[in-house]
Coordinates of C-alpha atoms and ligand atoms in Angstrom, one line a residue:
Chain R
M1 CA 0.0 0.0 0.0
T2 CA 1.6 3.2 -1.2
Q3 CA -1.5 5.4 -0.7
P4 CA -2.1 6.7 2.8
M5 CA -5.1 4.9 4.3
T6 CA -8.4 6.6 4.6
P7 CA -9.0 7.3 8.3
A8 CA -11.8 5.3 9.9
L9 CA -13.3 8.4 11.4
Q10 CA -12.9 12.1 10.7
I11 CA -14.8 14.7 12.5
D12 CA -14.4 18.3 11.6
G13 CA -16.0 21.4 13.2
L14 CA -18.7 19.5 14.8
N15 CA -21.4 21.4 16.7
V16 CA -24.3 19.7 18.4
Y17 CA -27.3 21.5 19.9
F18 CA -30.3 20.2 22.0
G19 CA -33.7 21.8 22.5
A20 CA -35.9 24.2 20.6
P21 CA -34.0 26.8 18.4
H22 CA -34.8 29.8 20.5
E23 CA -33.5 28.3 23.7
S24 CA -31.2 25.6 22.3
F25 CA -28.3 24.3 24.4
H26 CA -24.8 24.2 22.6
A27 CA -23.6 20.8 23.9
V28 CA -20.6 20.3 21.6
K29 CA -18.6 23.3 20.3
N30 CA -16.5 23.0 17.2
A31 CA -15.0 19.5 17.9
S32 CA -12.5 18.1 15.4
F33 CA -10.5 14.8 15.6
T34 CA -9.4 12.0 13.3
V35 CA -9.1 8.3 14.1
E36 CA -7.0 6.1 11.8
K37 CA -8.2 2.6 11.0
G38 CA -7.2 0.2 13.7
A39 CA -6.5 2.9 16.2
S40 CA -8.2 3.4 19.6
F41 CA -9.1 6.9 20.5
G42 CA -10.1 8.1 24.0
L43 CA -12.6 10.8 25.0
V44 CA -12.1 12.0 28.6
G45 CA -13.1 15.0 30.6
E46 CA -15.6 16.6 32.8
S47 CA -19.0 15.1 33.5
G48 CA -21.5 16.7 31.2
S49 CA -18.9 18.1 28.9
G50 CA -20.3 16.5 25.7
K51 CA -18.5 13.1 25.4
S52 CA -21.5 11.0 24.9
T53 CA -23.1 13.7 22.7
I54 CA -20.3 13.3 20.2
L55 CA -20.9 9.5 20.0
K56 CA -24.7 10.2 19.7
A57 CA -24.3 12.6 16.9
L58 CA -22.2 10.0 15.0
T59 CA -24.8 7.3 15.4
G60 CA -27.7 9.6 14.5
L61 CA -29.2 10.0 18.0
A62 CA -28.5 13.8 18.2
P63 CA -30.1 15.2 15.1
Q64 CA -29.2 18.8 15.5
W65 CA -25.6 19.0 14.4
E66 CA -23.5 20.8 11.9
G67 CA -20.0 20.3 10.6
T68 CA -18.7 17.2 8.8
M69 CA -18.4 13.6 10.0
R70 CA -16.9 10.9 7.7
V71 CA -16.8 7.2 8.3
A72 CA -14.2 5.4 6.1
G73 CA -14.2 8.5 3.9
Q74 CA -18.1 8.5 3.4
Q75 CA -19.6 11.8 4.5
L76 CA -22.6 11.3 6.9
G77 CA -26.0 13.0 6.2
A78 CA -29.0 13.2 8.3
K79 CA -30.0 9.6 8.2
R80 CA -28.1 6.3 9.0
D81 CA -28.8 3.2 7.0
R82 CA -28.5 -0.4 8.0
R83 CA -25.1 -0.6 6.3
F84 CA -23.8 2.2 8.7
Y85 CA -25.0 0.1 11.7
R86 CA -23.2 -3.0 10.4
S87 CA -19.9 -1.1 10.4
V88 CA -20.5 1.2 13.4
Q89 CA -21.9 -0.1 16.7
M90 CA -22.2 1.7 20.0
V91 CA -22.2 0.5 23.6
F92 CA -24.2 3.0 25.6
Q93 CA -23.2 4.4 29.0
D94 CA -26.4 3.4 30.7
P95 CA -26.9 -0.4 30.8
Y96 CA -30.3 0.0 32.4
A97 CA -31.7 2.1 29.5
S98 CA -30.1 0.3 26.7
L99 CA -31.8 -3.1 27.0
H100 CA -35.5 -3.5 26.3
P101 CA -37.1 -4.8 29.5
R102 CA -39.3 -7.4 27.8
Q103 CA -36.6 -8.9 25.6
S104 CA -34.6 -11.9 27.0
V105 CA -30.9 -12.0 26.4
D106 CA -31.5 -14.6 23.8
Q107 CA -34.0 -12.5 21.9
V108 CA -31.8 -9.4 21.9
L109 CA -28.8 -11.3 20.6
S110 CA -30.7 -13.6 18.1
E111 CA -32.6 -10.6 16.6
T112 CA -29.4 -8.5 16.1
L113 CA -27.7 -11.5 14.5
Y114 CA -30.7 -12.2 12.3
L115 CA -31.1 -8.6 11.2
H116 CA -27.5 -8.5 10.1
G117 CA -28.0 -11.8 8.1
A118 CA -25.9 -14.1 10.3
S119 CA -26.1 -17.8 10.0
N120 CA -25.7 -20.4 12.8
I121 CA -27.5 -18.0 15.1
D122 CA -27.8 -20.5 18.0
D123 CA -24.0 -21.2 18.1
R124 CA -23.2 -17.5 17.7
V125 CA -25.3 -16.5 20.7
N126 CA -23.6 -19.0 22.9
R127 CA -20.2 -17.9 21.6
L128 CA -21.0 -14.2 22.2
L129 CA -22.1 -14.9 25.7
E130 CA -18.9 -16.9 26.4
D131 CA -16.9 -14.0 25.0
V132 CA -18.3 -11.5 27.5
G133 CA -17.9 -13.9 30.3
L134 CA -21.6 -14.7 30.9
G135 CA -22.0 -18.2 29.7
S136 CA -25.1 -19.8 28.4
A137 CA -26.9 -19.9 31.8
F138 CA -27.8 -16.4 31.3
R139 CA -29.3 -16.9 27.8
F140 CA -33.0 -16.9 28.8
R141 CA -32.8 -14.3 31.5
Y142 CA -34.6 -10.9 31.3
P143 CA -32.8 -7.6 32.0
H144 CA -34.4 -7.2 35.5
Q145 CA -32.9 -10.6 36.4
L146 CA -29.4 -9.3 35.8
S147 CA -27.1 -7.2 37.9
G148 CA -25.8 -3.9 36.5
G149 CA -22.5 -5.5 35.3
Q150 CA -24.3 -8.4 33.7
R151 CA -26.5 -6.1 31.7
Q152 CA -23.6 -4.2 30.5
R153 CA -22.0 -7.4 29.2
V154 CA -25.1 -8.2 27.3
A155 CA -25.0 -4.7 25.7
I156 CA -21.3 -5.4 24.7
A157 CA -22.3 -8.8 23.2
R158 CA -25.0 -7.1 21.2
A159 CA -22.6 -4.5 19.8
L160 CA -20.2 -7.2 18.8
A161 CA -22.8 -9.3 17.1
P162 CA -22.8 -7.6 13.6
E163 CA -19.1 -7.8 13.7
P164 CA -18.6 -4.0 13.2
E165 CA -15.4 -2.3 12.1
I166 CA -15.9 0.6 14.4
L167 CA -17.0 0.4 18.0
L168 CA -18.1 3.4 19.9
L169 CA -17.7 2.6 23.6
D170 CA -19.3 4.9 26.2
E171 CA -18.0 4.0 29.6
P172 CA -18.1 0.4 28.7
T173 CA -16.7 -0.8 31.9
S174 CA -17.7 1.8 34.5
A175 CA -20.6 -0.5 35.7
L176 CA -18.2 -3.5 36.0
D177 CA -16.1 -4.7 38.7
V178 CA -12.4 -4.8 38.1
S179 CA -12.1 -8.5 37.4
V180 CA -14.8 -8.4 34.7
Q181 CA -13.4 -5.1 33.5
A182 CA -10.1 -6.9 32.9
E183 CA -11.8 -9.7 31.0
I184 CA -13.7 -7.2 28.8
L185 CA -10.7 -5.0 28.2
N186 CA -8.6 -8.0 27.2
L187 CA -11.4 -9.2 25.0
L188 CA -11.7 -5.8 23.3
S189 CA -7.9 -5.7 22.8
D190 CA -7.9 -9.2 21.2
L191 CA -10.8 -8.3 18.9
R192 CA -9.0 -5.1 17.8
A193 CA -5.8 -7.0 17.1
E194 CA -7.6 -9.9 15.2
H195 CA -10.1 -7.9 13.2
H196 CA -8.3 -4.6 13.0
L197 CA -11.2 -2.8 14.6
T198 CA -11.2 0.9 15.4
Y199 CA -12.4 2.1 18.8
V200 CA -13.6 5.3 20.2
M201 CA -13.8 5.0 24.0
V202 CA -15.2 7.4 26.5
S203 CA -14.1 6.8 30.1
H204 CA -13.6 8.8 33.2
D205 CA -11.0 6.4 34.3
L206 CA -7.7 7.6 32.9
A207 CA -6.0 4.2 33.7
V208 CA -8.5 2.5 31.5
V209 CA -8.0 5.0 28.7
A210 CA -4.2 4.8 29.0
H211 CA -4.5 1.0 28.9
M212 CA -6.7 0.9 25.8
C213 CA -6.0 3.9 23.7
D214 CA -3.1 5.6 21.7
Q215 CA -4.5 9.0 21.9
A216 CA -7.1 11.0 23.7
A217 CA -9.2 14.2 23.4
V218 CA -9.8 16.0 26.7
M219 CA -13.1 17.8 26.9
Q220 CA -14.5 20.5 29.2
N221 CA -17.7 22.4 28.8
G222 CA -18.5 21.3 25.3
E223 CA -15.1 21.9 23.9
I224 CA -12.1 19.6 23.1
V225 CA -9.4 21.5 25.0
E226 CA -6.6 19.3 23.9
I227 CA -5.7 16.1 22.0
L228 CA -2.6 14.3 23.3
S229 CA -0.9 11.0 23.0
I230 CA -1.0 8.6 26.0
D231 CA 2.7 8.8 26.3
A232 CA 2.3 12.6 26.7
M233 CA -0.3 11.9 29.4
R234 CA 1.8 9.5 31.3
N235 CA 4.7 12.1 31.2
G236 CA 2.3 14.8 32.4
D237 CA 3.1 16.6 29.1
A238 CA -0.2 18.6 28.9
R239 CA -0.8 22.0 27.4
S240 CA -4.1 23.0 29.0
D241 CA -4.7 23.8 32.6
Y242 CA -7.7 21.5 32.7
T243 CA -5.8 18.5 31.4
R244 CA -3.1 19.1 34.0
Q245 CA -5.6 19.4 36.7
L246 CA -7.3 16.1 35.6
L247 CA -4.0 14.3 35.5
A248 CA -3.0 15.6 39.0
A249 CA -6.4 14.5 40.4
S250 CA -6.0 11.0 38.8
A251 CA -2.5 10.7 40.0
N252 CA -3.6 11.0 43.6
R253 CA -6.0 8.2 43.0
V254 CA -3.4 5.7 41.7
A255 CA -2.5 3.5 44.6
Chain H
M1 CA -21.7 1.9 70.9
T2 CA -24.8 0.3 69.6
P3 CA -24.8 0.2 65.9
L4 CA -27.4 2.0 63.8
L5 CA -28.2 -1.0 61.7
D6 CA -27.6 -4.7 62.6
I7 CA -28.1 -7.5 60.1
K8 CA -28.1 -11.1 61.0
N9 CA -28.2 -14.0 58.5
L10 CA -29.6 -12.2 55.5
W11 CA -30.7 -14.2 52.4
V12 CA -32.2 -13.0 49.2
K13 CA -33.6 -15.7 46.8
F14 CA -35.1 -15.6 43.5
P15 CA -37.2 -18.5 42.1
T16 CA -36.6 -18.8 38.3
R17 CA -37.4 -21.2 35.6
T18 CA -34.1 -22.9 36.0
G19 CA -34.1 -23.1 39.8
V20 CA -33.6 -20.7 42.8
V21 CA -30.9 -18.0 42.4
E22 CA -29.5 -17.3 45.8
A23 CA -28.3 -13.7 45.4
V24 CA -27.4 -13.2 49.0
R25 CA -26.5 -16.2 51.2
G26 CA -26.6 -15.6 54.8
I27 CA -24.5 -12.6 55.6
S28 CA -24.3 -10.7 58.9
F29 CA -22.9 -7.2 59.4
S30 CA -23.5 -4.0 61.3
L31 CA -23.3 -0.3 60.5
G32 CA -22.3 2.4 62.8
R33 CA -21.8 6.2 62.2
E34 CA -19.1 5.2 59.7
R35 CA -18.4 4.8 56.0
L36 CA -18.8 1.1 55.3
G37 CA -17.7 0.0 51.8
I38 CA -19.1 -3.0 50.1
V39 CA -17.0 -4.3 47.1
G40 CA -17.0 -7.5 45.1
E41 CA -17.4 -8.7 41.7
S42 CA -20.4 -8.2 39.4
G43 CA -23.3 -10.4 40.5
S44 CA -21.9 -10.9 44.0
G45 CA -25.0 -9.6 45.7
K46 CA -24.0 -6.0 46.6
S47 CA -27.1 -4.2 45.2
M48 CA -29.5 -7.0 46.6
T49 CA -28.0 -6.5 50.0
G50 CA -28.7 -2.8 49.8
R51 CA -32.2 -3.2 48.4
A52 CA -33.0 -6.0 51.0
I53 CA -32.4 -3.5 53.8
L54 CA -35.1 -1.3 52.4
R55 CA -37.3 -4.3 51.6
L56 CA -37.2 -3.3 47.9
I57 CA -36.7 -6.7 46.4
R58 CA -39.2 -7.2 43.7
P59 CA -41.4 -10.3 43.7
P60 CA -40.9 -13.2 43.2
G61 CA -37.7 -12.4 45.2
I62 CA -37.7 -13.4 48.8
I63 CA -35.9 -11.8 51.8
E64 CA -35.1 -13.9 54.8
A65 CA -33.1 -12.9 57.9
D66 CA -32.9 -13.4 61.7
H67 CA -33.3 -9.6 61.8
I68 CA -32.5 -6.4 60.0
S69 CA -32.6 -4.0 62.9
L70 CA -32.6 -0.3 62.7
H71 CA -31.7 0.8 66.3
D72 CA -33.6 -1.9 68.0
Q73 CA -36.6 -2.2 65.6
D74 CA -36.7 -5.1 63.3
L75 CA -37.5 -3.8 59.8
L76 CA -38.8 -7.2 58.7
S77 CA -41.7 -6.9 61.1
L78 CA -43.0 -3.5 60.1
S79 CA -46.1 -3.0 57.9
E80 CA -45.5 -1.8 54.4
A81 CA -46.9 1.7 55.4
K82 CA -44.4 2.0 58.2
M83 CA -41.7 0.8 55.9
R84 CA -42.5 3.5 53.5
A85 CA -42.0 6.1 56.2
I86 CA -38.6 4.6 57.0
R87 CA -37.7 4.8 53.3
G88 CA -38.6 8.4 53.0
Q89 CA -37.1 9.7 56.2
K90 CA -34.6 7.4 57.8
I91 CA -32.8 5.4 55.2
S92 CA -32.2 6.7 51.7
M93 CA -30.8 4.8 48.9
V94 CA -29.1 6.0 45.7
M95 CA -29.8 3.4 43.2
Q96 CA -27.3 2.0 40.7
D97 CA -29.6 3.1 37.8
P98 CA -30.2 6.8 38.7
K99 CA -32.3 7.8 35.7
F100 CA -34.7 5.1 36.5
S101 CA -35.3 6.4 39.9
L102 CA -36.3 9.8 38.7
N103 CA -39.7 10.5 37.3
P104 CA -39.1 10.8 33.5
V105 CA -42.1 13.1 32.9
M106 CA -41.3 15.7 35.6
T107 CA -38.5 18.3 35.4
I108 CA -35.7 17.9 37.8
G109 CA -36.6 21.1 39.5
A110 CA -40.1 20.0 40.2
Q111 CA -38.8 16.8 41.7
L112 CA -36.3 18.4 43.9
I113 CA -38.8 21.1 45.0
E114 CA -41.4 18.4 45.8
A115 CA -39.0 16.3 47.7
H116 CA -37.9 19.3 49.7
R117 CA -41.4 20.4 50.5
L118 CA -42.5 17.0 51.6
H119 CA -39.7 16.9 54.0
S120 CA -39.6 20.4 55.5
K121 CA -43.0 21.9 54.7
S122 CA -41.2 25.0 53.3
S123 CA -42.5 27.5 50.8
R124 CA -42.1 27.0 47.1
A125 CA -39.6 29.8 46.9
E126 CA -37.5 28.5 49.8
A127 CA -37.6 25.0 48.3
R128 CA -36.5 26.3 44.9
T129 CA -33.5 28.2 46.5
K130 CA -32.6 25.1 48.4
A131 CA -32.8 22.9 45.3
I132 CA -30.5 25.2 43.4
E133 CA -28.1 25.1 46.3
M134 CA -28.2 21.3 46.3
L135 CA -27.4 21.2 42.6
E136 CA -24.5 23.6 43.1
A137 CA -23.2 21.5 46.0
V138 CA -22.9 18.5 43.6
S139 CA -21.0 20.6 41.1
I140 CA -23.7 21.1 38.4
R141 CA -22.5 23.8 36.2
D142 CA -25.7 25.5 35.2
P143 CA -28.4 24.7 37.8
E144 CA -31.0 27.1 36.3
R145 CA -31.0 25.1 33.1
V146 CA -30.9 21.8 34.9
M147 CA -34.0 22.8 37.0
K148 CA -36.0 23.1 33.8
A149 CA -34.7 19.9 32.2
Y150 CA -36.0 16.4 32.2
P151 CA -34.0 13.3 33.3
H152 CA -33.3 12.1 29.8
E153 CA -31.6 15.4 29.0
M154 CA -28.9 14.8 31.6
S155 CA -25.6 13.2 31.0
G156 CA -24.7 9.9 32.9
G157 CA -22.8 11.7 35.6
M158 CA -25.3 14.5 36.0
G159 CA -28.0 11.9 36.6
Q160 CA -26.0 10.4 39.4
R161 CA -25.3 13.7 41.1
I162 CA -29.0 14.7 40.9
M163 CA -30.0 11.5 42.6
I164 CA -27.4 12.1 45.3
A165 CA -28.9 15.7 45.8
M166 CA -32.3 14.2 46.0
M167 CA -31.5 11.5 48.5
L168 CA -29.9 13.9 50.9
I169 CA -32.8 16.2 51.2
P170 CA -34.6 14.2 53.9
N171 CA -31.4 14.3 56.0
P172 CA -31.4 10.5 56.4
E173 CA -29.8 8.6 59.3
I174 CA -28.5 6.1 56.8
L175 CA -27.6 6.5 53.2
I176 CA -27.1 3.5 51.0
A177 CA -25.2 4.6 47.9
D178 CA -25.0 2.0 45.1
E179 CA -22.1 2.8 42.8
P180 CA -22.9 6.5 43.3
T181 CA -19.9 7.9 41.5
S182 CA -19.2 5.3 38.9
A183 CA -19.9 7.8 36.0
L184 CA -18.0 10.8 37.5
D185 CA -14.7 12.1 36.5
V186 CA -12.2 12.3 39.4
S187 CA -12.6 16.0 40.3
V188 CA -16.4 15.9 40.4
Q189 CA -16.2 12.6 42.3
G190 CA -14.1 14.2 44.9
Q191 CA -16.6 16.9 45.5
V192 CA -19.5 14.4 45.7
L193 CA -17.5 12.3 48.2
S194 CA -16.7 15.2 50.4
I195 CA -20.4 16.0 50.7
M196 CA -21.1 12.4 52.0
D197 CA -18.1 12.6 54.2
R198 CA -19.3 15.7 55.9
L199 CA -22.6 14.2 56.6
V200 CA -21.0 11.2 58.2
K201 CA -18.6 13.4 60.3
E202 CA -20.9 16.3 61.1
R203 CA -24.3 14.7 61.4
G204 CA -23.3 11.2 62.3
M205 CA -24.9 9.7 59.3
G206 CA -24.1 5.9 58.6
L207 CA -23.0 5.4 55.0
I208 CA -23.1 2.1 53.0
F209 CA -21.0 2.8 50.0
I210 CA -21.3 0.1 47.3
S211 CA -18.6 0.2 44.7
H212 CA -16.3 -1.8 42.5
D213 CA -13.7 0.8 42.7
L214 CA -11.1 -0.7 45.1
N215 CA -8.8 2.3 45.2
L216 CA -11.7 4.6 45.8
V217 CA -13.1 2.5 48.6
S218 CA -9.8 2.0 50.3
Q219 CA -9.2 5.8 50.4
F220 CA -12.7 6.9 51.2
C221 CA -14.1 4.3 53.6
D222 CA -13.5 3.3 57.2
R223 CA -14.2 -0.3 56.8
V224 CA -14.8 -2.7 53.8
L225 CA -16.8 -5.9 53.3
I226 CA -15.7 -8.0 50.4
M227 CA -18.5 -10.0 48.9
Y228 CA -18.2 -13.1 46.7
A229 CA -21.2 -15.2 45.4
G230 CA -23.6 -13.8 48.0
R231 CA -21.3 -14.1 51.0
I232 CA -18.8 -11.9 52.8
V233 CA -15.4 -13.5 52.3
E234 CA -13.4 -10.8 54.1
V235 CA -13.8 -7.7 56.3
C236 CA -11.0 -5.3 56.7
D237 CA -10.1 -1.7 57.6
A238 CA -10.3 0.3 54.4
D239 CA -6.7 1.6 54.6
K240 CA -5.4 -2.0 54.8
L241 CA -7.4 -3.2 51.7
H242 CA -4.2 -3.3 49.8
Q243 CA -2.8 -5.8 52.3
A244 CA -5.9 -8.0 52.1
Q245 CA -5.4 -11.8 52.3
H246 CA -8.2 -13.5 50.6
P247 CA -7.0 -14.7 47.1
Y248 CA -10.2 -13.3 45.7
T249 CA -9.4 -9.8 47.0
R250 CA -5.8 -10.1 45.9
G251 CA -7.1 -11.2 42.5
L252 CA -9.4 -8.1 42.3
L253 CA -6.5 -5.9 43.2
G254 CA -4.2 -7.5 40.5
S255 CA -6.7 -7.0 37.7
L256 CA -6.6 -3.2 37.9
P257 CA -5.0 -1.4 34.9
R258 CA -2.4 1.2 36.0
F259 CA -1.9 4.6 34.7
D260 CA 1.8 4.8 35.3
T261 CA 2.9 1.3 34.1
P262 CA 1.5 0.1 30.8
R263 CA 0.8 -3.6 30.5
A264 CA -0.1 -5.7 27.4
R265 CA -2.7 -7.7 29.1
L266 CA -4.5 -7.4 32.4
D267 CA -4.5 -10.3 34.8
V268 CA -8.0 -11.9 35.2
L269 CA -9.2 -13.6 38.2
Q270 CA -8.9 -17.4 38.5
R271 CA -11.9 -18.4 40.6
D272 CA -11.6 -21.3 43.0
P273 CA -14.8 -23.2 43.5
A274 CA -14.0 -23.4 47.3
W275 CA -14.5 -19.7 47.6
R276 CA -18.3 -20.2 47.1
E277 CA -18.5 -22.8 49.9
A278 CA -16.5 -21.0 52.6
P279 CA -18.7 -19.7 55.3
S280 CA -19.6 -16.1 55.3
V281 CA -17.5 -13.9 57.6
E282 CA -19.3 -12.1 60.4
A283 CA -18.9 -8.3 60.2
R284 CA -20.7 -7.5 63.5
P285 CA -19.1 -6.4 66.8
Ligands
ATP1 N1 -31.4 15.1 25.1 C1 -30.8 16.1 25.6 N2 -31.5 17.3 25.7 C2 -31.0 18.4 26.2 N3 -29.7 18.5 26.7 C3 -29.0 17.3 26.6 C4 -29.5 16.1 26.1 N4 -28.5 15.2 26.1 C5 -27.5 15.8 26.7 N5 -27.7 17.1 26.9 C6 -26.8 18.0 27.6 O1 -25.6 18.0 26.9 C7 -24.5 18.2 27.8 C8 -23.4 17.2 27.5 O2 -24.0 15.8 27.8 P1 -23.2 14.4 27.5 O3 -24.1 13.4 27.9 O4 -22.6 14.5 26.2 O5 -22.1 14.6 28.7 P2 -20.8 13.6 29.0 O6 -19.6 14.3 28.7 O7 -21.1 12.3 28.3 O8 -21.0 13.5 30.6 P3 -20.9 12.2 31.6 O9 -19.4 11.9 31.8 O10 -21.6 12.7 32.8 O11 -21.7 11.1 31.0 C9 -25.1 18.1 29.2 O12 -25.0 19.4 29.8 C10 -26.5 17.6 29.0 O13 -27.4 18.2 30.0
ATP2 N1 -35.0 -11.0 39.5 C1 -34.0 -11.8 39.6 N2 -34.1 -13.0 39.2 C2 -33.0 -13.9 39.3 N3 -31.8 -13.5 39.6 C3 -31.6 -12.2 39.9 C4 -32.6 -11.3 40.0 N4 -32.2 -10.1 40.3 C5 -30.8 -10.3 40.6 N5 -30.5 -11.6 40.3 C6 -29.1 -12.1 40.5 O1 -28.6 -11.9 41.8 C7 -27.2 -11.8 41.8 C8 -26.8 -10.6 42.6 O2 -27.2 -9.4 42.0 P1 -26.8 -7.9 42.4 O3 -27.6 -7.0 41.5 O4 -26.9 -7.8 43.9 O5 -25.3 -7.9 42.0 P2 -24.2 -6.8 42.3 O6 -23.2 -7.3 43.2 O7 -24.8 -5.5 42.6 O8 -23.5 -6.7 40.8 P3 -23.0 -5.4 39.9 O9 -21.7 -5.0 40.4 O10 -23.0 -6.0 38.6 O11 -24.1 -4.4 40.0 C9 -26.8 -11.7 40.3 O12 -26.2 -12.9 39.9 C10 -28.1 -11.5 39.5 O13 -28.1 -12.1 38.3
MG3 MG1 -21.7 10.4 29.1
MG4 MG1 -25.2 -3.8 41.5

């Protein structure tokens, strides 16, 4: 390959608004970043700063946006089609809201697999449950019969089902205990290596971001204040005050 | 000192199509005017322990215990009406799913004002001022906008902070906080923890702090229960958590990613079937 590869994701001058025009809230202000194919990009920063909103704009869940977003070079418009969801999947921050209460684990996973034209659905469901550390004993449970962490693992299994190329992970392990977190993070690392997947990962845990990502954007109050490499983060090489503050606060927490 | 809360031999069971799931298996512990952490892996029974104290296990789930005593009153013997009063006034719980505990069709402001007026019979204007103060206390940037907003318009971490504000309004004797800061960045997390800390130190509140964040619990709490498969496998002083002995606790500590030292893979826990069978450790005086 002599040509430079098209990035998996290019976001340029993204603004996102919520609410009616006369009193709309400007949740993301002029955000730009690029994620190369096979890379893993972190989004960190203040609670309420717009991290989830960026992922929602990408997946079509925050319709009031302007700027350009490209997935594998293709510019996104107002609507997303099924092809988009086969290549881009999202794991939502809130495992309680993201599963339908009347659908069993089996239904959630089989339906997703069916929708994306998979064969051997039965085997694939069991395999997905194994992958996220749940096992087939959980297959016929309903969401209310699962703990918070168990639900999150079902949500991760569902996102993996269509074998996407890009995974948007919104606090994928913040509802999980550390041992399950380790299993999921290892699984995500393996999948990325095997299938050359691209990740965008939101987390408030800098140790998790440092473990999983090569680069991260730091957000505050709707803006990306800085994009820096993980090495720079580890060395405390930050340009903005907010990033320095965040690094200092996290350093205190590292035991 | 007599404890605020004393629990003896607590079980939570769920009959399911494939047999009975024993979510909590005979645990005993007490809570004083302290910060008691409960840690343990996903599914180990932390949330069900918290909910059982408030008798909030949904049917067909069953709660059994020798007693769950608040001061000297056994909560298991109270009528449902009396229990509601306990939930509103004496024991508050911040649920793991914050947005589900808020009313989706009412603004945040209306809910905070209502909770406040129910508790203190204050005027609307007073309650409104108080509500805004509460939101500021949990580091909400623009409380005026948030007052007018609905729960679904809040970020994950904002939802958690609003729930904490809400639960502190009745000035409870005991607060059960289930993963209350799991969606918060470190600086906001610090502010929220210091509010809870002040309530324990200044008002003598008892706090049960459920979390899977071992570093956080070891720095913030006084005492920690470590749960595994519905039992307590170890109890220790929070600041000694890093010297914990049980192989399960050691395994949990070993699986943490570290910010300063990169690793290719994280260690995962090798579970020993014997851990399930070991008797529960008593965490009562
Ligand atoms: N549907 C909505 N309607 C109105 N405002 C919204 C909506 N969704 C999000 N917001 C606002 O946009 C801002 C950014 O929210 P977002 O969920 O992106 O934050 P975040 O960075 O993911 O925070 P957290 O770490 O707490 O999850 C918040 O102030 C929030 O109140
Ligand atoms: N309604 C139910 N029917 C059957 N099993 C249930 C039900 N509710 C909970 N459980 C099971 O009880 C066990 C304990 O659940 P609990 O919610 O207390 O876990 P937890 O320690 O809080 O985990 P997490 O850290 O993931 O939130 C889990 O294995 C769960 O699957
Ligand atoms: Mg978010
Ligand atoms: Mg729980």
